[in-house]
PDB file of C-alpha atoms in Angstrom:
ATOM      1  CA  MET A 255      30.191 -56.965 -16.668  1.00 41.00           C
ATOM      2  CA  ASN A 256      27.306 -59.373 -16.075  1.00 42.00           C
ATOM      3  CA  ARG A 257      28.479 -62.567 -14.385  1.00 44.00           C
ATOM      4  CA  VAL A 258      25.025 -64.121 -13.898  1.00 42.00           C
ATOM      5  CA  GLY A 259      25.215 -67.833 -14.516  1.00 43.00           C
ATOM      6  CA  ARG A 260      28.990 -68.135 -14.005  1.00 44.00           C
ATOM      7  CA  PRO A 261      29.686 -71.420 -12.210  1.00 43.00           C
ATOM      8  CA  LYS A 262      30.852 -70.960  -8.639  1.00 43.00           C
ATOM      9  CA  ALA A 263      33.471 -73.664  -8.984  1.00 42.00           C
ATOM     10  CA  SER A 264      36.929 -72.118  -9.326  1.00 43.00           C
ATOM     11  CA  SER A 265      39.711 -73.065 -11.713  1.00 78.00           C
ATOM     12  CA  ARG A 266      43.052 -71.565 -12.623  1.00 79.00           C
ATOM     13  CA  ASP A 267      41.885 -70.570 -16.094  1.00 82.00           C
ATOM     14  CA  THR A 268      38.654 -69.030 -14.823  1.00 87.00           C
ATOM     15  CA  LEU A 269      40.516 -66.905 -12.307  1.00 88.00           C
ATOM     16  CA  ALA A 270      43.132 -65.888 -14.852  1.00 85.00           C
ATOM     17  CA  GLU A 271      40.488 -64.949 -17.405  1.00 87.00           C
ATOM     18  CA  ALA A 272      38.668 -62.786 -14.886  1.00 89.00           C
ATOM     19  CA  ALA A 273      41.939 -61.178 -13.768  1.00 87.00           C
ATOM     20  CA  CYS A 274      42.892 -60.226 -17.324  1.00 87.00           C
ATOM     21  CA  GLU A 275      39.451 -58.735 -17.894  1.00 90.00           C
ATOM     22  CA  LEU A 276      39.889 -56.601 -14.782  1.00 89.00           C
ATOM     23  CA  PHE A 277      43.437 -55.599 -15.747  1.00 89.00           C
ATOM     24  CA  LEU A 278      42.043 -54.300 -19.044  1.00 89.00           C
ATOM     25  CA  GLU A 279      39.178 -52.509 -17.326  1.00 90.00           C
ATOM     26  CA  ARG A 280      40.970 -51.013 -14.314  1.00 89.00           C
ATOM     27  CA  GLY A 281      44.693 -51.572 -14.772  1.00 89.00           C
ATOM     28  CA  TYR A 282      46.939 -54.051 -13.012  1.00 88.00           C
ATOM     29  CA  GLU A 283      47.778 -51.948  -9.959  1.00 88.00           C
ATOM     30  CA  ALA A 284      44.152 -50.981  -9.334  1.00 89.00           C
ATOM     31  CA  THR A 285      42.980 -54.597  -9.388  1.00 90.00           C
ATOM     32  CA  SER A 286      43.165 -56.520  -6.120  1.00 90.00           C
ATOM     33  CA  ILE A 287      42.951 -60.211  -5.436  1.00 91.00           C
ATOM     34  CA  ALA A 288      39.611 -59.508  -3.767  1.00 91.00           C
ATOM     35  CA  ASP A 289      38.375 -57.916  -6.993  1.00 90.00           C
ATOM     36  CA  ILE A 290      39.321 -61.045  -8.925  1.00 90.00           C
ATOM     37  CA  THR A 291      37.708 -63.492  -6.515  1.00 89.00           C
ATOM     38  CA  THR A 292      34.580 -61.338  -6.363  1.00 90.00           C
ATOM     39  CA  ARG A 293      34.369 -61.292 -10.151  1.00 90.00           C
ATOM     40  CA  VAL A 294      34.567 -65.086 -10.241  1.00 87.00           C
ATOM     41  CA  GLY A 295      32.453 -65.614  -7.143  1.00 86.00           C
ATOM     42  CA  VAL A 296      34.912 -67.643  -5.064  1.00 87.00           C
ATOM     43  CA  SER A 297      36.686 -67.157  -1.773  1.00 84.00           C
ATOM     44  CA  ARG A 298      40.149 -65.654  -1.297  1.00 86.00           C
ATOM     45  CA  SER A 299      41.427 -69.032  -0.098  1.00 85.00           C
ATOM     46  CA  SER A 300      40.323 -70.560  -3.407  1.00 83.00           C
ATOM     47  CA  PHE A 301      42.561 -68.077  -5.221  1.00 87.00           C
ATOM     48  CA  PHE A 302      45.598 -69.252  -3.251  1.00 88.00           C
ATOM     49  CA  ASN A 303      44.871 -72.836  -4.172  1.00 86.00           C
ATOM     50  CA  TYR A 304      46.103 -71.878  -7.639  1.00 86.00           C
ATOM     51  CA  PHE A 305      48.313 -68.805  -7.341  1.00 88.00           C
ATOM     52  CA  ALA A 306      50.811 -67.544  -4.783  1.00 86.00           C
ATOM     53  CA  SER A 307      50.403 -63.924  -5.868  1.00 84.00           C
ATOM     54  CA  LYS A 308      48.674 -61.688  -8.369  1.00 85.00           C
ATOM     55  CA  ALA A 309      51.740 -61.820 -10.634  1.00 83.00           C
ATOM     56  CA  ASP A 310      51.563 -65.612 -10.790  1.00 86.00           C
ATOM     57  CA  ILE A 311      48.270 -65.325 -12.677  1.00 87.00           C
ATOM     58  CA  LEU A 312      50.219 -64.250 -15.747  1.00 87.00           C
ATOM     59  CA  TRP A 313      53.355 -66.306 -15.285  1.00 89.00           C
ATOM     60  CA  ALA A 314      52.082 -69.695 -14.097  1.00 86.00           C
ATOM     61  CA  GLY A 315      52.187 -71.396 -17.505  1.00 87.00           C
ATOM     62  CA  LEU A 316      55.693 -70.233 -18.393  1.00 92.00           C
ATOM     63  CA  ASP A 317      56.944 -70.812 -14.843  1.00 92.00           C
ATOM     64  CA  GLU A 318      56.082 -74.496 -15.115  1.00 92.00           C
ATOM     65  CA  ARG A 319      58.228 -74.759 -18.233  1.00 94.00           C
ATOM     66  CA  LEU A 320      61.058 -72.731 -16.725  1.00 96.00           C
ATOM     67  CA  ASP A 321      61.044 -74.997 -13.664  1.00 95.00           C
ATOM     68  CA  ALA A 322      61.162 -78.094 -15.899  1.00 96.00           C
ATOM     69  CA  ALA A 323      64.051 -76.655 -17.922  1.00 96.00           C
ATOM     70  CA  THR A 324      65.970 -75.756 -14.762  1.00 96.00           C
ATOM     71  CA  ALA A 325      65.481 -79.273 -13.416  1.00 96.00           C
ATOM     72  CA  ALA A 326      66.669 -80.737 -16.709  1.00 94.00           C
ATOM     73  CA  LEU A 327      69.806 -78.593 -16.610  1.00 93.00           C
ATOM     74  CA  ALA A 328      70.524 -79.716 -13.048  1.00 92.00           C
ATOM     75  CA  ALA A 329      70.082 -83.339 -14.163  1.00 90.00           C
ATOM     76  CA  GLY A 330      72.708 -82.926 -16.882  1.00 86.00           C
ATOM     77  CA  ALA A 331      70.679 -82.162 -20.007  1.00 86.00           C
ATOM     78  CA  PRO A 332      72.480 -80.145 -22.725  1.00 86.00           C
ATOM     79  CA  VAL A 333      71.698 -76.446 -22.485  1.00 88.00           C
ATOM     80  CA  HIS A 334      70.107 -76.227 -25.925  1.00 87.00           C
ATOM     81  CA  ASP A 335      67.907 -79.274 -25.392  1.00 88.00           C
ATOM     82  CA  ALA A 336      66.721 -78.146 -21.959  1.00 92.00           C
ATOM     83  CA  LEU A 337      65.831 -74.641 -23.105  1.00 94.00           C
ATOM     84  CA  ALA A 338      64.212 -75.733 -26.361  1.00 92.00           C
ATOM     85  CA  THR A 339      61.563 -77.661 -24.425  1.00 93.00           C
ATOM     86  CA  ILE A 340      60.233 -74.364 -23.061  1.00 94.00           C
ATOM     87  CA  GLY A 341      58.680 -73.590 -26.436  1.00 91.00           C
ATOM     88  CA  ALA A 342      57.339 -77.051 -27.284  1.00 89.00           C
ATOM     89  CA  ASP A 343      53.570 -76.896 -27.906  1.00 86.00           C
ATOM     90  CA  PHE A 344      53.331 -73.662 -25.926  1.00 86.00           C
ATOM     91  CA  ALA A 345      49.829 -72.352 -26.623  1.00 81.00           C
ATOM     92  CA  PRO A 346      48.908 -68.670 -26.259  1.00 77.00           C
ATOM     93  CA  ASP A 347      48.191 -68.008 -22.595  1.00 81.00           C
ATOM     94  CA  HIS A 348      47.535 -65.127 -20.234  1.00 85.00           C
ATOM     95  CA  LEU A 349      51.156 -63.984 -20.294  1.00 87.00           C
ATOM     96  CA  ALA A 350      51.000 -63.669 -24.075  1.00 88.00           C
ATOM     97  CA  LEU A 351      47.805 -61.639 -23.720  1.00 87.00           C
ATOM     98  CA  ALA A 352      49.470 -59.402 -21.151  1.00 88.00           C
ATOM     99  CA  ILE A 353      52.518 -58.808 -23.360  1.00 90.00           C
ATOM    100  CA  THR A 354      50.234 -57.887 -26.254  1.00 88.00           C
ATOM    101  CA  HIS A 355      48.219 -55.469 -24.082  1.00 89.00           C
ATOM    102  CA  THR A 356      50.966 -54.275 -21.758  1.00 89.00           C
ATOM    103  CA  ALA A 357      50.108 -50.579 -21.963  1.00 90.00           C
ATOM    104  CA  ALA A 358      46.351 -51.075 -21.746  1.00 89.00           C
ATOM    105  CA  MET A 359      46.726 -53.248 -18.645  1.00 90.00           C
ATOM    106  CA  GLY A 360      49.259 -50.919 -17.024  1.00 90.00           C
ATOM    107  CA  LEU A 361      51.769 -53.766 -16.845  1.00 87.00           C
ATOM    108  CA  THR A 362      54.960 -52.233 -18.219  1.00 90.00           C
ATOM    109  CA  ALA A 363      56.849 -51.978 -14.921  1.00 90.00           C
ATOM    110  CA  GLU A 364      55.363 -55.202 -13.569  1.00 89.00           C
ATOM    111  CA  LEU A 365      56.313 -57.308 -16.585  1.00 90.00           C
ATOM    112  CA  ASP A 366      59.809 -55.806 -16.688  1.00 93.00           C
ATOM    113  CA  ARG A 367      60.346 -56.640 -13.016  1.00 93.00           C
ATOM    114  CA  GLU A 368      58.963 -60.181 -13.169  1.00 92.00           C
ATOM    115  CA  ARG A 369      60.778 -60.919 -16.423  1.00 95.00           C
ATOM    116  CA  ALA A 370      64.090 -59.786 -14.924  1.00 96.00           C
ATOM    117  CA  ILE A 371      63.628 -62.065 -11.905  1.00 95.00           C
ATOM    118  CA  ARG A 372      62.920 -65.118 -14.031  1.00 95.00           C
ATOM    119  CA  GLN A 373      65.569 -64.330 -16.609  1.00 97.00           C
ATOM    120  CA  LEU A 374      68.212 -64.056 -13.900  1.00 97.00           C
ATOM    121  CA  ARG A 375      67.074 -67.318 -12.321  1.00 97.00           C
ATOM    122  CA  LEU A 376      67.323 -69.131 -15.659  1.00 97.00           C
ATOM    123  CA  ALA A 377      70.694 -67.516 -16.418  1.00 97.00           C
ATOM    124  CA  ARG A 378      72.096 -68.810 -13.154  1.00 96.00           C
ATOM    125  CA  ALA A 379      70.867 -72.336 -13.924  1.00 96.00           C
ATOM    126  CA  VAL A 380      72.513 -72.263 -17.357  1.00 95.00           C
ATOM    127  CA  ALA A 381      75.730 -70.823 -15.931  1.00 94.00           C
ATOM    128  CA  ALA A 382      75.857 -73.548 -13.292  1.00 93.00           C
ATOM    129  CA  ARG A 383      75.421 -76.160 -15.999  1.00 90.00           C
ATOM    130  CA  ALA A 384      78.186 -74.580 -18.083  1.00 87.00           C
ATOM    131  CA  ARG A 385      80.571 -74.552 -15.110  1.00 88.00           C
ATOM    132  CA  ARG A 386      79.929 -78.253 -14.550  1.00 87.00           C
ATOM    133  CA  ASP A 387      80.898 -78.767 -18.191  1.00 80.00           C
ATOM    134  CA  GLY A 388      84.240 -77.120 -17.485  1.00 79.00           C
ATOM    135  CA  ALA A 389      83.573 -73.573 -18.711  1.00 80.00           C
ATOM    136  CA  GLU A 390      85.522 -70.772 -17.094  1.00 84.00           C
ATOM    137  CA  PRO A 391      83.433 -68.687 -14.657  1.00 89.00           C
ATOM    138  CA  LEU A 392      83.255 -65.632 -16.926  1.00 90.00           C
ATOM    139  CA  ALA A 393      82.357 -67.680 -19.993  1.00 86.00           C
ATOM    140  CA  ALA A 394      79.726 -69.564 -17.984  1.00 89.00           C
ATOM    141  CA  GLU A 395      78.110 -66.328 -16.802  1.00 94.00           C
ATOM    142  CA  VAL A 396      78.065 -64.895 -20.323  1.00 93.00           C
ATOM    143  CA  THR A 397      76.555 -68.108 -21.696  1.00 91.00           C
ATOM    144  CA  GLY A 398      73.920 -68.081 -18.976  1.00 94.00           C
ATOM    145  CA  ALA A 399      72.950 -64.472 -19.535  1.00 96.00           C
ATOM    146  CA  ALA A 400      72.846 -64.833 -23.316  1.00 95.00           C
ATOM    147  CA  SER A 401      70.873 -68.088 -23.256  1.00 95.00           C
ATOM    148  CA  ALA A 402      68.274 -66.796 -20.803  1.00 96.00           C
ATOM    149  CA  GLY A 403      68.016 -63.568 -22.769  1.00 96.00           C
ATOM    150  CA  ALA A 404      67.380 -65.567 -25.947  1.00 96.00           C
ATOM    151  CA  VAL A 405      64.522 -67.473 -24.294  1.00 96.00           C
ATOM    152  CA  PHE A 406      62.714 -64.354 -23.129  1.00 96.00           C
ATOM    153  CA  ALA A 407      63.402 -62.448 -26.339  1.00 96.00           C
ATOM    154  CA  ALA A 408      61.744 -65.294 -28.245  1.00 94.00           C
ATOM    155  CA  VAL A 409      58.704 -65.297 -25.930  1.00 94.00           C
ATOM    156  CA  TRP A 410      58.258 -61.538 -26.301  1.00 93.00           C
ATOM    157  CA  SER A 411      58.736 -61.661 -30.074  1.00 92.00           C
ATOM    158  CA  TRP A 412      56.188 -64.466 -30.331  1.00 91.00           C
ATOM    159  CA  ALA A 413      53.634 -62.550 -28.279  1.00 89.00           C
ATOM    160  CA  ASP A 414      54.244 -59.217 -30.002  1.00 86.00           C
ATOM    161  CA  GLY A 415      53.713 -60.895 -33.372  1.00 81.00           C
ATOM    162  CA  GLY A 416      50.270 -62.034 -32.283  1.00 76.00           C
ATOM    163  CA  PRO A 417      50.171 -65.176 -30.137  1.00 64.00           C
ATOM    164  CA  GLY A 418      48.688 -68.029 -32.108  1.00 66.00           C
ATOM    165  CA  ARG A 419      49.774 -66.698 -35.502  1.00 74.00           C
ATOM    166  CA  THR A 420      53.069 -68.529 -35.269  1.00 77.00           C
ATOM    167  CA  ALA A 421      54.486 -71.228 -33.011  1.00 85.00           C
ATOM    168  CA  LEU A 422      56.896 -70.295 -30.249  1.00 89.00           C
ATOM    169  CA  ALA A 423      59.144 -73.331 -30.785  1.00 89.00           C
ATOM    170  CA  PRO A 424      60.807 -72.255 -34.082  1.00 89.00           C
ATOM    171  CA  LEU A 425      61.338 -68.715 -32.798  1.00 90.00           C
ATOM    172  CA  LEU A 426      62.969 -70.109 -29.693  1.00 92.00           C
ATOM    173  CA  GLN A 427      65.145 -72.457 -31.734  1.00 89.00           C
ATOM    174  CA  SER A 428      66.306 -69.539 -33.862  1.00 88.00           C
ATOM    175  CA  ALA A 429      67.103 -67.426 -30.807  1.00 91.00           C
ATOM    176  CA  LEU A 430      68.981 -70.236 -29.068  1.00 90.00           C
ATOM    177  CA  ALA A 431      70.996 -71.002 -32.183  1.00 84.00           C
ATOM    178  CA  THR A 432      72.782 -67.680 -31.737  1.00 82.00           C
ATOM    179  CA  VAL A 433      74.059 -68.513 -28.258  1.00 81.00           C
ATOM    180  CA  ALA A 434      73.606 -72.229 -27.556  1.00 59.00           C
ATOM    181  CA  PRO A 435      73.887 -74.215 -30.782  1.00 57.00           C
ATOM    182  CA  ALA A 436      72.441 -77.719 -30.774  1.00 55.00           C
ATOM    183  CA  GLY A 437      74.886 -80.608 -30.933  1.00 55.00           C
ATOM    184  CA  GLY A 438      78.234 -81.327 -29.350  1.00 60.00           C
ATOM    185  CA  VAL A 439      80.424 -79.020 -31.467  1.00 66.00           C
ATOM    186  CA  ARG A 440      81.198 -75.761 -29.674  1.00 66.00           C
ATOM    187  CA  GLN A 441      83.369 -74.062 -32.296  1.00 75.00           C
ATOM    188  CA  LEU A 442      84.331 -74.409 -35.943  1.00 78.00           C
ATOM    189  CA  ARG A 443      87.990 -73.514 -36.540  1.00 85.00           C
ATOM    190  CA  LEU A 444      89.728 -73.435 -39.910  1.00 90.00           C
ATOM    191  CA  VAL A 445      93.451 -74.230 -39.629  1.00 88.00           C
ATOM    192  CA  VAL A 446      95.671 -72.827 -42.387  1.00 91.00           C
ATOM    193  CA  ARG A 447      99.415 -73.258 -42.948  1.00 91.00           C
ATOM    194  CA  ALA A 448     101.030 -69.970 -43.977  1.00 92.00           C
ATOM    195  CA  ASP A 449     104.628 -69.882 -45.201  1.00 92.00           C
ATOM    196  CA  ASP A 450     104.641 -66.095 -44.796  1.00 94.00           C
ATOM    197  CA  PHE A 451     103.233 -66.203 -41.276  1.00 94.00           C
ATOM    198  CA  ASP A 452     103.523 -62.520 -40.359  1.00 94.00           C
ATOM    199  CA  GLY A 453     102.154 -61.418 -43.727  1.00 95.00           C
ATOM    200  CA  ALA A 454      99.139 -63.697 -43.456  1.00 95.00           C
ATOM    201  CA  VAL A 455      98.414 -62.637 -39.875  1.00 95.00           C
ATOM    202  CA  GLY A 456      98.677 -58.971 -40.799  1.00 95.00           C
ATOM    203  CA  PHE A 457      96.355 -59.404 -43.778  1.00 95.00           C
ATOM    204  CA  TYR A 458      93.566 -61.347 -42.089  1.00 95.00           C
ATOM    205  CA  ARG A 459      93.811 -59.518 -38.767  1.00 95.00           C
ATOM    206  CA  ASP A 460      94.415 -55.936 -39.865  1.00 95.00           C
ATOM    207  CA  VAL A 461      93.027 -55.755 -43.405  1.00 95.00           C
ATOM    208  CA  VAL A 462      90.153 -58.243 -43.372  1.00 94.00           C
ATOM    209  CA  GLY A 463      89.327 -57.256 -39.802  1.00 93.00           C
ATOM    210  CA  MET A 464      89.409 -60.416 -37.694  1.00 92.00           C
ATOM    211  CA  PRO A 465      90.409 -59.527 -34.115  1.00 93.00           C
ATOM    212  CA  GLN A 466      93.192 -61.577 -32.562  1.00 90.00           C
ATOM    213  CA  ALA A 467      91.769 -63.906 -29.920  1.00 85.00           C
ATOM    214  CA  GLU A 468      94.789 -65.982 -28.923  1.00 87.00           C
ATOM    215  CA  ALA A 469      98.474 -66.445 -29.811  1.00 88.00           C
ATOM    216  CA  TYR A 470     100.998 -69.126 -28.825  1.00 87.00           C
ATOM    217  CA  GLN A 471     104.636 -70.050 -29.400  1.00 88.00           C
ATOM    218  CA  ALA A 472     106.460 -73.337 -28.965  1.00 87.00           C
ATOM    219  CA  ASP A 473     109.926 -74.824 -29.406  1.00 88.00           C
ATOM    220  CA  GLY A 474     111.509 -74.778 -32.825  1.00 89.00           C
ATOM    221  CA  GLY A 475     109.981 -71.453 -33.800  1.00 91.00           C
ATOM    222  CA  ALA A 476     106.408 -72.785 -33.803  1.00 90.00           C
ATOM    223  CA  ARG A 477     103.843 -69.965 -33.822  1.00 92.00           C
ATOM    224  CA  VAL A 478     100.093 -69.782 -34.123  1.00 91.00           C
ATOM    225  CA  VAL A 479      97.598 -66.936 -33.975  1.00 92.00           C
ATOM    226  CA  ILE A 480      93.855 -67.538 -33.635  1.00 91.00           C
ATOM    227  CA  LEU A 481      91.640 -64.863 -35.158  1.00 91.00           C
ATOM    228  CA  ASP A 482      87.970 -64.284 -34.351  1.00 89.00           C
ATOM    229  CA  ALA A 483      85.756 -64.570 -37.429  1.00 88.00           C
ATOM    230  CA  GLY A 484      82.385 -64.172 -35.700  1.00 81.00           C
ATOM    231  CA  ARG A 485      79.744 -66.837 -36.251  1.00 77.00           C
ATOM    232  CA  ALA A 486      81.056 -70.085 -37.734  1.00 82.00           C
ATOM    233  CA  THR A 487      79.067 -72.441 -39.962  1.00 83.00           C
ATOM    234  CA  LEU A 488      79.958 -75.410 -42.163  1.00 86.00           C
ATOM    235  CA  GLU A 489      78.386 -75.343 -45.632  1.00 89.00           C
ATOM    236  CA  ILE A 490      78.390 -78.685 -47.435  1.00 91.00           C
ATOM    237  CA  ALA A 491      77.513 -78.575 -51.142  1.00 90.00           C
ATOM    238  CA  ASN A 492      77.363 -81.205 -53.870  1.00 92.00           C
ATOM    239  CA  ALA A 493      79.047 -80.805 -57.267  1.00 91.00           C
ATOM    240  CA  ALA A 494      75.930 -79.368 -58.931  1.00 92.00           C
ATOM    241  CA  GLN A 495      75.594 -76.707 -56.235  1.00 91.00           C
ATOM    242  CA  VAL A 496      79.266 -75.753 -56.529  1.00 92.00           C
ATOM    243  CA  ALA A 497      78.873 -75.418 -60.305  1.00 92.00           C
ATOM    244  CA  PHE A 498      75.778 -73.251 -59.808  1.00 92.00           C
ATOM    245  CA  ILE A 499      77.575 -70.995 -57.313  1.00 92.00           C
ATOM    246  CA  ASP A 500      80.526 -70.626 -59.670  1.00 93.00           C
ATOM    247  CA  GLU A 501      78.159 -69.598 -62.472  1.00 93.00           C
ATOM    248  CA  VAL A 502      76.462 -66.991 -60.270  1.00 93.00           C
ATOM    249  CA  GLU A 503      79.512 -65.695 -58.411  1.00 94.00           C
ATOM    250  CA  THR A 504      82.149 -65.640 -61.184  1.00 94.00           C
ATOM    251  CA  ASP A 505      82.579 -65.252 -64.928  1.00 91.00           C
ATOM    252  CA  GLY A 506      83.477 -68.915 -65.208  1.00 87.00           C
ATOM    253  CA  ASP A 507      87.224 -68.381 -64.900  1.00 90.00           C
ATOM    254  CA  ALA A 508      87.630 -68.865 -61.120  1.00 92.00           C
ATOM    255  CA  PRO A 509      86.254 -72.281 -60.189  1.00 94.00           C
ATOM    256  CA  SER A 510      85.829 -73.115 -56.521  1.00 95.00           C
ATOM    257  CA  ASP A 511      88.598 -74.858 -54.659  1.00 95.00           C
ATOM    258  CA  ARG A 512      87.576 -77.953 -52.781  1.00 92.00           C
ATOM    259  CA  MET A 513      87.455 -75.721 -49.701  1.00 93.00           C
ATOM    260  CA  ARG A 514      86.603 -72.022 -49.957  1.00 94.00           C
ATOM    261  CA  VAL A 515      86.300 -69.534 -47.075  1.00 94.00           C
ATOM    262  CA  ALA A 516      83.203 -67.319 -47.111  1.00 93.00           C
ATOM    263  CA  LEU A 517      83.116 -64.207 -44.913  1.00 93.00           C
ATOM    264  CA  GLU A 518      80.081 -61.995 -44.357  1.00 91.00           C
ATOM    265  CA  VAL A 519      80.801 -58.259 -44.388  1.00 90.00           C
ATOM    266  CA  ASP A 520      78.773 -55.050 -44.300  1.00 90.00           C
ATOM    267  CA  ASP A 521      79.969 -53.797 -47.692  1.00 94.00           C
ATOM    268  CA  THR A 522      81.391 -56.242 -50.228  1.00 94.00           C
ATOM    269  CA  SER A 523      82.593 -53.641 -52.727  1.00 95.00           C
ATOM    270  CA  ALA A 524      84.490 -51.707 -50.060  1.00 94.00           C
ATOM    271  CA  ALA A 525      86.003 -54.923 -48.717  1.00 93.00           C
ATOM    272  CA  VAL A 526      87.211 -55.925 -52.175  1.00 95.00           C
ATOM    273  CA  GLN A 527      88.894 -52.570 -52.712  1.00 95.00           C
ATOM    274  CA  ARG A 528      90.554 -52.713 -49.310  1.00 94.00           C
ATOM    275  CA  LEU A 529      91.815 -56.273 -49.737  1.00 95.00           C
ATOM    276  CA  ALA A 530      92.972 -55.790 -53.314  1.00 95.00           C
ATOM    277  CA  SER A 531      95.047 -52.778 -52.303  1.00 95.00           C
ATOM    278  CA  ALA A 532      96.643 -54.947 -49.611  1.00 95.00           C
ATOM    279  CA  GLY A 533      97.695 -57.625 -52.076  1.00 95.00           C
ATOM    280  CA  ALA A 534      94.724 -59.962 -52.510  1.00 96.00           C
ATOM    281  CA  ARG A 535      93.967 -61.034 -56.092  1.00 96.00           C
ATOM    282  CA  VAL A 536      90.418 -60.389 -57.239  1.00 97.00           C
ATOM    283  CA  GLN A 537      89.015 -63.438 -59.015  1.00 96.00           C
ATOM    284  CA  ALA A 538      85.449 -62.135 -59.450  1.00 96.00           C
ATOM    285  CA  THR A 539      84.162 -58.632 -58.800  1.00 96.00           C
ATOM    286  CA  ALA A 540      81.178 -57.864 -56.591  1.00 96.00           C
ATOM    287  CA  ARG A 541      77.784 -58.851 -58.020  1.00 95.00           C
ATOM    288  CA  VAL A 542      74.233 -59.339 -56.764  1.00 94.00           C
ATOM    289  CA  THR A 543      73.092 -62.965 -56.486  1.00 92.00           C
ATOM    290  CA  PRO A 544      69.554 -64.339 -56.983  1.00 90.00           C
ATOM    291  CA  TRP A 545      69.275 -64.794 -53.198  1.00 88.00           C
ATOM    292  CA  ARG A 546      69.942 -61.074 -52.603  1.00 90.00           C
ATOM    293  CA  SER A 547      73.508 -60.982 -51.455  1.00 92.00           C
ATOM    294  CA  VAL A 548      76.476 -59.156 -52.964  1.00 95.00           C
ATOM    295  CA  ASN A 549      79.296 -61.648 -53.547  1.00 95.00           C
ATOM    296  CA  ALA A 550      82.893 -61.333 -54.689  1.00 96.00           C
ATOM    297  CA  ARG A 551      85.707 -63.869 -54.920  1.00 96.00           C
ATOM    298  CA  LEU A 552      89.382 -63.263 -54.127  1.00 96.00           C
ATOM    299  CA  ARG A 553      92.621 -65.155 -53.557  1.00 96.00           C
ATOM    300  CA  GLY A 554      94.273 -64.173 -50.279  1.00 95.00           C
ATOM    301  CA  PRO A 555      97.523 -64.978 -48.460  1.00 95.00           C
ATOM    302  CA  ALA A 556      98.211 -68.626 -47.618  1.00 94.00           C
ATOM    303  CA  ASP A 557      96.470 -69.395 -50.945  1.00 95.00           C
ATOM    304  CA  LEU A 558      93.006 -69.125 -49.421  1.00 95.00           C
ATOM    305  CA  GLN A 559      90.157 -68.710 -51.862  1.00 96.00           C
ATOM    306  CA  LEU A 560      87.783 -66.189 -50.312  1.00 95.00           C
ATOM    307  CA  THR A 561      84.172 -65.263 -50.940  1.00 95.00           C
ATOM    308  CA  PHE A 562      83.005 -62.026 -49.377  1.00 94.00           C
ATOM    309  CA  PHE A 563      79.256 -61.626 -49.162  1.00 93.00           C
ATOM    310  CA  GLN A 564      76.931 -58.866 -48.034  1.00 92.00           C
ATOM    311  CA  GLU A 565      73.322 -59.792 -47.173  1.00 88.00           C
ATOM    312  CA  LEU A 566      70.838 -57.347 -48.687  1.00 89.00           C
ATOM    313  CA  GLY A 567      67.759 -58.628 -46.895  1.00 78.00           C
ATOM    314  CA  PRO A 568      64.216 -58.783 -48.299  1.00 75.00           C
ATOM    315  CA  GLU A 569      63.159 -56.440 -51.083  1.00 72.00           C
TER     316      GLU A 569
END
């Protein structure tokens, strides 16, 4: 490639651009630092003014953001807030180019190795922050691993989709929402009084399929069982929305209670059959909604009004 007229003054971007060109031409392993500096027309010492190693050429931009997020975590920033800043105004860079052309550049093993190092480092920072917040060691480690994994999954998804076509920030927010929700609430728990305690526990645990997470007893015969219902959300609807849902989800003869429990399942029709045979009363049979879900409404033990819904996804 003709480099006549290239300025002799070095810069990080100039070196990185030349390196990526060489990676595409020769492969990552076959390209040396000397090759890069020769292509640019600068000395080896000039290279080390900007990069500590050949790998840093690709990672420098993201590393700056990872370092800032780690510092924010150490300073007490909430996990979600600290990690979300990684994606703010992140423009396509040489790492994104490398992810897009991994095979052509011969970078598969290199990217896997460098990603693992950084992901572990970020996971440890998140775990340390979680422990300072009072999380148990195991929970802190799981939170750290999941949060760091979400960050790197978002970066890879953004790059694979064509860097510049979409922004990284919303992808990162979506990924983090699965493991580190924004805000101070850590868990949504619905508390229900059941006069037939054992019957209600058996129905929701064994028939509906919510694994038992915790159970406690106290004086006077007090008992409580906490069942795991997966992801928890709070849906707030006005009267017009409730009326619309009732029109779509029922035949008009099973209006919504003030509070109704909605549970996502893999197969609504099968769930309705299973629950009805166990004693639940079907208020509205399974039907497809305009937003492509299959919904059904039942009345379960402890007088809970239940909506079961199955997401069908895009057409």
